Amino acid sequence: MTRTAAPTSRTLTPFRLMMVLFVSAIHLGSCYVPASQPYVSSLSNLQMHRSQRTADRVSCKISAGAAAESTARGADNVLATSDAWTQALERSSPPGLHEAYTALRRYRLSKPLLYLRQFSAACPKEAAALCSWVDFSVPRTVREAVNCFCSQQTTQFIGAVLVLTFISRLALGPFRLADSLAAGLTAVAWCFQEWLIHDKLLHSPWNWFGRTVHRWHHELPYYHVCVDQVQIAAPWFAVAATLAVTAGLATAHLAPFLSALATYSACGGVYEACHFLAHTPVRPLPRELGRMRAHHMKHHLINDEYWLAFTVPGIDTLLGTSPSTKSPLRSRR
């Protein structure tokens, strides 16, 4: 007599499908995705701008004197603490780049720093050391920007997660109103999440690795290739996927949670693209992207306690972190 296998529960099929596809995405992001341009460049390979015209236009009409004064004030705000250990952490540097970062901090106290060539003219040895760690070959045209951004591992990883999550959602049937609501709420939540993470974690009063790495990013010349590493993106999206699938199975409504996860992935890709463009002198850009870049430049060049939103700069207005640059800014810490 032939024994028949017990039927498996049909309610687990979407879960299994999602897990297989998501693990495949992790594999694509960490192993299969072709390597992006090395996070290494040399001074001889840098394509310097023909003039300061782009910097002058993009820098939000901030005068060099005002930016220098604000930069110095921002540095004082960051380091004005009685905790000696905190001061030491703020002045920490990436491995092997202590001299370069010390020179960077001294330079930034007197003037704003947009291009590597500014720093190279004053400190050529330290600038060359920075090029072994950071890619300063920033694109200057839209085509160059698209090619550079798409070559990054994180871009390809997020794209894989988005596609595979969308396929998983299609396997569950047609889209319904709940999917639209989930997508809309997720997009709104993402905009506020950007502000919260930026303010409460990356510029937090607590001494932790994320804040240190973000401080290193702020101390670099403004224009550099800036995309989060896939080692950071993969765990973040893995947590988001775990929460979405768990909530979907717990409520027996997996489909809208997959739509939310797909939207979350899309928002992550949009953020990475916009932040990448904001740290390049690419022109021309659509008006909204130009405003976004100007908004982010104020965060870097005037005071890093303000202008914390990104995808939707209006969040700063709503939360009171988009002040007028005409009056002195008080520390929020």
JSON list of N, CA, C and O in Angstrom, two decimals, residues 29 65 89 132 143 166 182 204 206 231 263:
[
{"chain": "A", "resi": 29, "resn": "GLY", "atom": "N", "xyz": [23.07, 40.57, -3.28]},
{"chain": "A", "resi": 29, "resn": "GLY", "atom": "CA", "xyz": [23.71, 41.78, -2.79]},
{"chain": "A", "resi": 29, "resn": "GLY", "atom": "C", "xyz": [25.10, 41.56, -2.27]},
{"chain": "A", "resi": 29, "resn": "GLY", "atom": "O", "xyz": [25.97, 42.40, -2.41]},
{"chain": "A", "resi": 65, "resn": "GLY", "atom": "N", "xyz": [32.40, 83.67, 3.77]},
{"chain": "A", "resi": 65, "resn": "GLY", "atom": "CA", "xyz": [32.61, 84.12, 5.14]},
{"chain": "A", "resi": 65, "resn": "GLY", "atom": "C", "xyz": [31.58, 83.59, 6.09]},
{"chain": "A", "resi": 65, "resn": "GLY", "atom": "O", "xyz": [31.89, 83.11, 7.18]},
{"chain": "A", "resi": 89, "resn": "LEU", "atom": "N", "xyz": [36.42, 60.79, 21.03]},
{"chain": "A", "resi": 89, "resn": "LEU", "atom": "CA", "xyz": [35.68, 60.06, 20.01]},
{"chain": "A", "resi": 89, "resn": "LEU", "atom": "C", "xyz": [35.38, 60.95, 18.81]},
{"chain": "A", "resi": 89, "resn": "LEU", "atom": "O", "xyz": [35.51, 60.53, 17.66]},
{"chain": "A", "resi": 132, "resn": "SER", "atom": "N", "xyz": [42.96, 57.02, -0.90]},
{"chain": "A", "resi": 132, "resn": "SER", "atom": "CA", "xyz": [43.07, 55.58, -0.75]},
{"chain": "A", "resi": 132, "resn": "SER", "atom": "C", "xyz": [41.86, 54.99, -0.05]},
{"chain": "A", "resi": 132, "resn": "SER", "atom": "O", "xyz": [41.71, 53.77, 0.02]},
{"chain": "A", "resi": 143, "resn": "ARG", "atom": "N", "xyz": [24.51, 61.56, -17.28]},
{"chain": "A", "resi": 143, "resn": "ARG", "atom": "CA", "xyz": [24.87, 60.21, -17.75]},
{"chain": "A", "resi": 143, "resn": "ARG", "atom": "C", "xyz": [25.95, 59.60, -16.87]},
{"chain": "A", "resi": 143, "resn": "ARG", "atom": "O", "xyz": [25.87, 58.42, -16.50]},
{"chain": "A", "resi": 166, "resn": "PHE", "atom": "N", "xyz": [8.38, 42.56, -5.11]},
{"chain": "A", "resi": 166, "resn": "PHE", "atom": "CA", "xyz": [7.24, 42.82, -5.99]},
{"chain": "A", "resi": 166, "resn": "PHE", "atom": "C", "xyz": [6.73, 41.51, -6.61]},
{"chain": "A", "resi": 166, "resn": "PHE", "atom": "O", "xyz": [5.52, 41.28, -6.71]},
{"chain": "A", "resi": 182, "resn": "ALA", "atom": "N", "xyz": [-1.24, 50.63, 2.46]},
{"chain": "A", "resi": 182, "resn": "ALA", "atom": "CA", "xyz": [0.02, 50.21, 3.06]},
{"chain": "A", "resi": 182, "resn": "ALA", "atom": "C", "xyz": [1.19, 50.94, 2.41]},
{"chain": "A", "resi": 182, "resn": "ALA", "atom": "O", "xyz": [2.13, 51.39, 3.09]},
{"chain": "A", "resi": 204, "resn": "SER", "atom": "N", "xyz": [23.39, 61.81, 17.32]},
{"chain": "A", "resi": 204, "resn": "SER", "atom": "CA", "xyz": [22.92, 61.62, 18.69]},
{"chain": "A", "resi": 204, "resn": "SER", "atom": "C", "xyz": [23.98, 62.04, 19.70]},
{"chain": "A", "resi": 204, "resn": "SER", "atom": "O", "xyz": [25.17, 62.15, 19.38]},
{"chain": "A", "resi": 206, "resn": "TRP", "atom": "N", "xyz": [24.81, 60.13, 22.07]},
{"chain": "A", "resi": 206, "resn": "TRP", "atom": "CA", "xyz": [25.44, 58.89, 22.52]},
{"chain": "A", "resi": 206, "resn": "TRP", "atom": "C", "xyz": [26.62, 58.53, 21.64]},
{"chain": "A", "resi": 206, "resn": "TRP", "atom": "O", "xyz": [26.62, 58.74, 20.43]},
{"chain": "A", "resi": 231, "resn": "GLN", "atom": "N", "xyz": [27.05, 46.22, 3.09]},
{"chain": "A", "resi": 231, "resn": "GLN", "atom": "CA", "xyz": [27.10, 45.58, 4.40]},
{"chain": "A", "resi": 231, "resn": "GLN", "atom": "C", "xyz": [26.21, 46.28, 5.40]},
{"chain": "A", "resi": 231, "resn": "GLN", "atom": "O", "xyz": [25.81, 45.68, 6.41]},
{"chain": "A", "resi": 263, "resn": "THR", "atom": "N", "xyz": [7.44, 49.12, -1.11]},
{"chain": "A", "resi": 263, "resn": "THR", "atom": "CA", "xyz": [7.50, 50.58, -1.05]},
{"chain": "A", "resi": 263, "resn": "THR", "atom": "C", "xyz": [8.68, 51.04, -0.22]},
{"chain": "A", "resi": 263, "resn": "THR", "atom": "O", "xyz": [9.38, 52.00, -0.57]}
]
